[in-house]
Amino acid sequence: MKTKLFVIMLLASSLIFGNMAFAQKTNQTKKTTATKTAETAKTTTKTQDASTQTTPQTPVQQNEPVLITIGNEKVTKAEFIAVYMKNNTSKDSKIKKEDLQEYLELFINFRLKVREAENLKLDTASSFITELAGYRKQLTQPFLIDKEVNDFLLEEAYERSKWDVRASHILIRIDQDASPKDTLIAWNKITNIRKRITAGEDFGKVAAETSEDPSARNQVVAGRPPMKGNKGDLGYFSVFDMVYPFETGAYTTPIGQISLPVRTSFGYHLIKVTDKKSSLGKIQVAHLLLNKHAEGNSADSLKNIAKVKEIQEKLKQGVSFEDLVKEYSDDKGSAAKGGMLPWFGPNRMVPEFVEVIYGLKKNDVSAPTLTMYGWHFIKLIDYKGVPTYDDSKNELKMKISRDIRSNKSKDVFIARLKKEYKFTEDVKAFEEFYALADTSLTNGNWKALKAANLKKPMVKFADKSFTQTDFAEYLEKHQGDSKSDDAKSIIRSRYIKWIEDVVIEYEDSQLSTKHKEFRDLMKEYRDGILLFELTDQMVWSKAVKDSVGLKDYYEDIKLNYQNPRRVEASIFKFKDEKIARKNFKTINKLIANGTNPADIVIQLNKKVQIVELESGTYVKGDNSVVDGFEWKKGVSDVVYANGDYQIVYMDKVLEMSPKPFNEIKGIVISEYQNYLEKEWIKSLRAKYPYKVDMDVFNSIIQ
């Protein structure tokens, strides 16, 4: 599927319309061979009947000269030039007659193939409709956002990626779709907590007392030592490590200050920023760990401290870090690899561990560092800093598209559409739904029939009107999208989402009318899919499946692919001239008796190795010794070459002959595809009438 998409995009965006030879349409990568097949430009109209079904046309503007007419399809001079320049890869902007003539022929071939696909009704097949719809969904995305906001988000994300922030927080949980009453209760809680802190109370102490993030307090898990609470300290993090509103709160709050309440999908947060450093990027370290022992066990703690001092002393003496890891580290998983840990970002480790790394250079070993896990010695192995903006751009775009911050672009876009389409809503018609709010909504089994008597218009924009019935049907379908236990909140949140959906759906339906770029893209993809499917039937797969035609074609072209004259020979190589000459007669005799050269070598090397054998099929130029003798069956004299005394036995002389089919099957398929392509184009040019206005064509060159 990935291969097919690549080819369709190639066809759609590059308009490579010439002969394209492809290997099998399988999961293997298709090997393309584009060949130039420009024929003499046709100025006369063909007389065959044309298909009545043609490509959807863009209206031709008045006084715009038509260059090509294919049936009732007209391609204007401006349209042809635009396509040509889009696909002109040459840096020379000057249009050359030869290039333009060749491209004209390729363009005609392309349009004729699409016409044939339409004539065969490939564009009505359910598979085609489904596939094109899938591509359309992808193509619409850049047209359904606010580009300026998107660019801002991209630049914002990159700037934030340059910094690591350390922050603590206090959380009061509240669902996104909570009722106004519950939301107000949560708001009052978080504002009262903020007053305590701004009045002078310690943030960590208040976090441990009030935060609804359980990690703020000590936690006891059965069978494990107590886990000390972090008092709200989240450690270091960077862009995309936190939900977007929290991230924004952290990056916009000065060090040492407390943010105003920040609303996220988790609830309300107070954020205290405690540090901000230039980004570590991605880092790789090795560490030596001495496990932290049970709280209050002073004997174990003293043993660890003694080990820490012992390790420090050995490091001073020059003992390698890796040897000390193997001897001392309690992290057995990493100890076998010299303490090496996988690459990580600052948010993956506890803050005490990360903070030490900021001050290290490559191959530095840190002073002993105490974390909740024990004592660490940390060695910085390598780091990858923040990439350039251009190198980061694609990855950041992908992350933004999957992140809630992308809603910011959508919200601005929808607001602009509402203004453009003069959006109005009847708030009273919406509020009538509150009377239908009951537990069936919170249970997810509310039915649109409950609103059978509600039929008023609710929303109007452009030439559209959406009624209470429309919203009731939407509410039934999407009620389960909310996790709220308040029925009225579900109605309100679904109503907001419904408005967004209907506005975007309408805009989606207008893209081809409003945006020429989108219209052209859709046409290119449509034609690309049709061209792919039909070319596969007529050329690519046909060449592979037509075994009889393929063999016949091989017979036609086999003389173009011949093996040169060659010889099958065995070369006996001796290091000593006397030994070589002494065994010359023996080799001759054994060969005359029909002994295989490999067996001769075994006999000669029975007591001690005196000879080596090289065997193969040689053409002129492969081996100077073989080239030096007349090519005929027999044994040569002893000759010295390349440090050896050599005796050559020529077994068979093979005259020039065609290469067997299996040896050049791939080449034959490729050439057969080219042949089928040429024959197909001939038939299409005979089948469909077309005309080129040469005066218009010449005006392009002029």
Short mmCIF file of N, CA, C and O in Angstrom, two decimals, residues 238-317:
data_model
loop_
_atom_site.label_atom_id
_atom_site.label_comp_id
_atom_site.label_asym_id
_atom_site.label_seq_id
_atom_site.Cartn_x
_atom_site.Cartn_y
_atom_site.Cartn_z
N SER A 238 10.10 19.45 29.41
CA SER A 238 10.23 20.33 28.25
C SER A 238 8.93 20.32 27.47
O SER A 238 7.91 19.78 27.92
N VAL A 239 8.96 20.88 26.28
CA VAL A 239 7.77 20.99 25.44
C VAL A 239 7.20 19.60 25.14
O VAL A 239 7.94 18.65 24.97
N PHE A 240 5.87 19.48 25.15
CA PHE A 240 5.11 18.26 24.90
C PHE A 240 5.16 17.24 26.05
O PHE A 240 4.53 16.19 25.95
N ASP A 241 5.90 17.54 27.11
CA ASP A 241 5.94 16.60 28.24
C ASP A 241 4.70 16.73 29.12
O ASP A 241 4.35 15.80 29.84
N MET A 242 4.07 17.89 29.10
CA MET A 242 2.86 18.15 29.88
C MET A 242 1.72 18.56 28.93
O MET A 242 1.96 18.94 27.79
N VAL A 243 0.48 18.51 29.44
CA VAL A 243 -0.64 18.99 28.61
C VAL A 243 -0.43 20.48 28.33
O VAL A 243 0.16 21.20 29.14
N TYR A 244 -0.91 20.92 27.18
CA TYR A 244 -0.56 22.25 26.67
C TYR A 244 -0.87 23.40 27.63
O TYR A 244 -0.01 24.27 27.84
N PRO A 245 -2.06 23.47 28.25
CA PRO A 245 -2.30 24.61 29.16
C PRO A 245 -1.32 24.63 30.34
O PRO A 245 -0.87 25.70 30.75
N PHE A 246 -0.99 23.43 30.86
CA PHE A 246 -0.03 23.37 31.96
C PHE A 246 1.34 23.83 31.47
O PHE A 246 2.04 24.59 32.14
N GLU A 247 1.74 23.32 30.31
CA GLU A 247 3.04 23.70 29.73
C GLU A 247 3.12 25.22 29.58
O GLU A 247 4.13 25.84 29.94
N THR A 248 2.04 25.82 29.05
CA THR A 248 2.03 27.27 28.85
C THR A 248 2.14 28.00 30.18
O THR A 248 2.88 28.98 30.31
N GLY A 249 1.41 27.51 31.18
CA GLY A 249 1.50 28.12 32.51
C GLY A 249 2.91 28.07 33.06
O GLY A 249 3.39 29.04 33.65
N ALA A 250 3.59 26.93 32.85
CA ALA A 250 4.94 26.77 33.37
C ALA A 250 5.94 27.66 32.63
O ALA A 250 6.83 28.27 33.24
N TYR A 251 5.81 27.74 31.31
CA TYR A 251 6.78 28.50 30.52
C TYR A 251 6.56 30.01 30.60
O TYR A 251 7.45 30.78 30.27
N THR A 252 5.38 30.44 31.04
CA THR A 252 5.10 31.88 31.10
C THR A 252 5.14 32.44 32.52
O THR A 252 4.96 33.64 32.71
N THR A 253 5.37 31.58 33.51
CA THR A 253 5.45 32.04 34.90
C THR A 253 6.92 32.27 35.27
O THR A 253 7.75 31.37 35.08
N PRO A 254 7.28 33.43 35.78
CA PRO A 254 8.68 33.70 36.14
C PRO A 254 9.16 32.76 37.26
O PRO A 254 8.35 32.29 38.08
N ILE A 255 10.46 32.52 37.30
CA ILE A 255 11.05 31.66 38.33
C ILE A 255 10.74 32.23 39.71
O ILE A 255 10.89 33.43 39.96
N GLY A 256 10.28 31.34 40.60
CA GLY A 256 10.00 31.73 41.98
C GLY A 256 8.59 32.22 42.22
O GLY A 256 8.19 32.43 43.37
N GLN A 257 7.81 32.42 41.14
CA GLN A 257 6.46 32.94 41.31
C GLN A 257 5.41 31.85 41.14
O GLN A 257 5.69 30.75 40.67
N ILE A 258 4.18 32.20 41.53
CA ILE A 258 3.05 31.27 41.48
C ILE A 258 2.11 31.73 40.38
O ILE A 258 1.74 32.90 40.31
N SER A 259 1.70 30.80 39.53
CA SER A 259 0.78 31.14 38.44
C SER A 259 -0.62 31.41 38.98
O SER A 259 -0.96 31.01 40.11
N LEU A 260 -1.44 32.05 38.18
CA LEU A 260 -2.87 32.06 38.43
C LEU A 260 -3.40 30.65 38.17
O LEU A 260 -2.71 29.82 37.56
N PRO A 261 -4.60 30.32 38.62
CA PRO A 261 -5.12 28.96 38.37
C PRO A 261 -5.14 28.65 36.87
O PRO A 261 -5.56 29.45 36.05
N VAL A 262 -4.65 27.46 36.55
CA VAL A 262 -4.57 26.99 35.15
C VAL A 262 -5.52 25.81 35.00
O VAL A 262 -5.42 24.82 35.75
N ARG A 263 -6.43 25.88 34.02
CA ARG A 263 -7.41 24.80 33.81
C ARG A 263 -6.88 23.83 32.75
O ARG A 263 -6.50 24.24 31.66
N THR A 264 -6.85 22.54 33.08
CA THR A 264 -6.50 21.50 32.13
C THR A 264 -7.58 20.42 32.18
O THR A 264 -8.57 20.54 32.91
N SER A 265 -7.39 19.36 31.44
CA SER A 265 -8.36 18.26 31.45
C SER A 265 -8.39 17.56 32.80
O SER A 265 -9.32 16.81 33.10
N PHE A 266 -7.38 17.80 33.65
CA PHE A 266 -7.33 17.17 34.98
C PHE A 266 -8.03 18.02 36.03
O PHE A 266 -8.49 17.51 37.04
N GLY A 267 -8.07 19.32 35.81
CA GLY A 267 -8.67 20.21 36.80
C GLY A 267 -7.95 21.54 36.83
O GLY A 267 -7.38 21.99 35.83
N TYR A 268 -7.95 22.18 38.03
CA TYR A 268 -7.26 23.46 38.21
C TYR A 268 -5.90 23.22 38.86
O TYR A 268 -5.77 22.43 39.80
N HIS A 269 -4.88 23.91 38.35
CA HIS A 269 -3.52 23.80 38.88
C HIS A 269 -3.02 25.16 39.33
O HIS A 269 -3.32 26.19 38.71
N LEU A 270 -2.23 25.16 40.40
CA LEU A 270 -1.33 26.27 40.70
C LEU A 270 0.08 25.77 40.38
O LEU A 270 0.46 24.66 40.76
N ILE A 271 0.85 26.59 39.68
CA ILE A 271 2.18 26.17 39.24
C ILE A 271 3.22 27.12 39.83
O ILE A 271 3.11 28.34 39.68
N LYS A 272 4.21 26.53 40.47
CA LYS A 272 5.36 27.31 40.95
C LYS A 272 6.59 26.88 40.16
O LYS A 272 6.97 25.70 40.18
N VAL A 273 7.18 27.83 39.45
CA VAL A 273 8.38 27.53 38.66
C VAL A 273 9.60 27.74 39.54
O VAL A 273 9.79 28.83 40.11
N THR A 274 10.42 26.68 39.67
CA THR A 274 11.57 26.77 40.57
C THR A 274 12.90 26.88 39.83
O THR A 274 13.91 27.26 40.42
N ASP A 275 12.91 26.54 38.52
CA ASP A 275 14.17 26.62 37.78
C ASP A 275 13.88 26.59 36.29
O ASP A 275 12.85 26.09 35.83
N LYS A 276 14.81 27.13 35.52
CA LYS A 276 14.72 27.11 34.05
C LYS A 276 16.14 27.08 33.52
O LYS A 276 16.94 27.96 33.83
N LYS A 277 16.45 26.04 32.72
CA LYS A 277 17.81 25.86 32.21
C LYS A 277 17.77 25.61 30.70
O LYS A 277 16.78 25.12 30.17
N SER A 278 18.89 25.92 30.03
CA SER A 278 19.02 25.56 28.62
C SER A 278 18.85 24.06 28.48
O SER A 278 19.36 23.28 29.29
N SER A 279 18.14 23.65 27.43
CA SER A 279 17.73 22.25 27.30
C SER A 279 18.91 21.29 27.23
O SER A 279 19.90 21.55 26.54
N LEU A 280 18.76 20.17 27.93
CA LEU A 280 19.73 19.08 27.80
C LEU A 280 19.54 18.34 26.48
O LEU A 280 20.44 17.65 26.02
N GLY A 281 18.36 18.46 25.88
CA GLY A 281 18.06 17.65 24.69
C GLY A 281 17.88 16.21 25.11
O GLY A 281 17.21 15.89 26.08
N LYS A 282 18.53 15.30 24.37
CA LYS A 282 18.54 13.88 24.73
C LYS A 282 19.91 13.54 25.28
O LYS A 282 20.94 13.94 24.73
N ILE A 283 19.92 12.77 26.36
CA ILE A 283 21.19 12.48 27.03
C ILE A 283 21.34 10.98 27.28
O ILE A 283 20.36 10.25 27.41
N GLN A 284 22.59 10.55 27.33
CA GLN A 284 22.88 9.17 27.70
C GLN A 284 23.95 9.17 28.78
O GLN A 284 25.00 9.82 28.61
N VAL A 285 23.66 8.49 29.86
CA VAL A 285 24.60 8.42 30.97
C VAL A 285 24.79 6.97 31.41
O VAL A 285 23.99 6.10 31.06
N ALA A 286 25.86 6.77 32.17
CA ALA A 286 26.04 5.52 32.91
C ALA A 286 26.01 5.88 34.38
O ALA A 286 26.39 7.00 34.76
N HIS A 287 25.51 4.97 35.21
CA HIS A 287 25.51 5.30 36.64
C HIS A 287 25.89 4.08 37.48
O HIS A 287 25.76 2.93 37.06
N LEU A 288 26.37 4.41 38.65
CA LEU A 288 26.66 3.40 39.68
C LEU A 288 25.69 3.70 40.82
O LEU A 288 25.66 4.82 41.34
N LEU A 289 24.88 2.73 41.20
CA LEU A 289 23.84 2.93 42.22
C LEU A 289 24.11 2.09 43.45
O LEU A 289 24.37 0.88 43.35
N LEU A 290 24.04 2.75 44.60
CA LEU A 290 24.01 2.06 45.89
C LEU A 290 22.60 2.22 46.43
O LEU A 290 22.17 3.33 46.74
N ASN A 291 21.85 1.13 46.49
CA ASN A 291 20.45 1.20 46.89
C ASN A 291 20.27 1.88 48.24
O ASN A 291 21.06 1.65 49.17
N LYS A 292 19.20 2.67 48.32
CA LYS A 292 18.87 3.30 49.60
C LYS A 292 18.25 2.25 50.51
O LYS A 292 17.38 1.49 50.09
N HIS A 293 18.70 2.21 51.75
CA HIS A 293 18.18 1.21 52.69
C HIS A 293 16.99 1.76 53.47
O HIS A 293 16.65 2.93 53.36
N ALA A 294 16.37 0.90 54.22
CA ALA A 294 15.14 1.24 54.93
C ALA A 294 15.34 2.47 55.82
O ALA A 294 16.40 2.67 56.40
N GLU A 295 14.29 3.30 55.84
CA GLU A 295 14.34 4.51 56.67
C GLU A 295 14.65 4.14 58.12
O GLU A 295 14.08 3.19 58.66
N GLY A 296 15.54 4.91 58.72
CA GLY A 296 15.81 4.71 60.14
C GLY A 296 16.85 3.65 60.44
O GLY A 296 17.23 3.46 61.59
N ASN A 297 17.33 2.94 59.42
CA ASN A 297 18.34 1.91 59.65
C ASN A 297 19.71 2.56 59.53
O ASN A 297 20.33 2.59 58.47
N SER A 298 20.20 3.11 60.63
CA SER A 298 21.42 3.90 60.61
C SER A 298 22.64 3.06 60.27
O SER A 298 23.58 3.53 59.63
N ALA A 299 22.65 1.77 60.67
CA ALA A 299 23.80 0.90 60.37
C ALA A 299 23.98 0.73 58.87
O ALA A 299 25.09 0.86 58.34
N ASP A 300 22.83 0.48 58.14
CA ASP A 300 22.90 0.33 56.69
C ASP A 300 23.32 1.64 56.03
O ASP A 300 24.09 1.65 55.07
N SER A 301 22.80 2.74 56.54
CA SER A 301 23.14 4.04 55.97
C SER A 301 24.63 4.32 56.10
O SER A 301 25.28 4.82 55.19
N LEU A 302 25.19 3.99 57.27
CA LEU A 302 26.64 4.18 57.48
C LEU A 302 27.46 3.31 56.54
O LEU A 302 28.51 3.74 56.04
N LYS A 303 26.98 2.08 56.29
CA LYS A 303 27.69 1.20 55.35
C LYS A 303 27.72 1.83 53.96
O LYS A 303 28.74 1.78 53.26
N ASN A 304 26.59 2.41 53.53
CA ASN A 304 26.54 3.05 52.21
C ASN A 304 27.49 4.24 52.13
O ASN A 304 28.18 4.43 51.13
N ILE A 305 27.49 5.03 53.20
CA ILE A 305 28.38 6.20 53.22
C ILE A 305 29.84 5.76 53.13
O ILE A 305 30.65 6.37 52.42
N ALA A 306 30.16 4.67 53.81
CA ALA A 306 31.53 4.14 53.74
C ALA A 306 31.87 3.68 52.32
O ALA A 306 32.97 3.93 51.81
N LYS A 307 30.90 3.04 51.64
CA LYS A 307 31.11 2.61 50.26
C LYS A 307 31.29 3.81 49.33
O LYS A 307 32.11 3.78 48.41
N VAL A 308 30.49 4.85 49.57
CA VAL A 308 30.59 6.06 48.75
C VAL A 308 32.00 6.62 48.83
O VAL A 308 32.62 6.95 47.80
N LYS A 309 32.54 6.72 50.03
CA LYS A 309 33.90 7.26 50.21
C LYS A 309 34.94 6.34 49.57
O LYS A 309 35.92 6.81 48.97
N GLU A 310 34.71 5.03 49.68
CA GLU A 310 35.62 4.05 49.08
C GLU A 310 35.66 4.21 47.56
O GLU A 310 36.73 4.20 46.93
N ILE A 311 34.48 4.38 46.95
CA ILE A 311 34.40 4.55 45.49
C ILE A 311 35.05 5.86 45.08
O ILE A 311 35.78 5.91 44.08
N GLN A 312 34.81 6.93 45.84
CA GLN A 312 35.43 8.21 45.53
C GLN A 312 36.95 8.10 45.51
O GLN A 312 37.61 8.64 44.62
N GLU A 313 37.48 7.40 46.49
CA GLU A 313 38.93 7.25 46.59
C GLU A 313 39.48 6.47 45.39
O GLU A 313 40.52 6.82 44.82
N LYS A 314 38.78 5.41 45.00
CA LYS A 314 39.25 4.60 43.87
C LYS A 314 39.18 5.38 42.56
O LYS A 314 40.02 5.21 41.67
N LEU A 315 38.16 6.24 42.42
CA LEU A 315 38.09 7.09 41.23
C LEU A 315 39.28 8.03 41.17
O LEU A 315 39.86 8.26 40.09
N LYS A 316 39.68 8.58 42.33
CA LYS A 316 40.84 9.46 42.39
C LYS A 316 42.11 8.72 42.00
O LYS A 316 43.02 9.28 41.39
N GLN A 317 42.17 7.43 42.35
CA GLN A 317 43.35 6.62 42.05
C GLN A 317 43.41 6.17 40.58
O GLN A 317 44.39 5.56 40.16
#
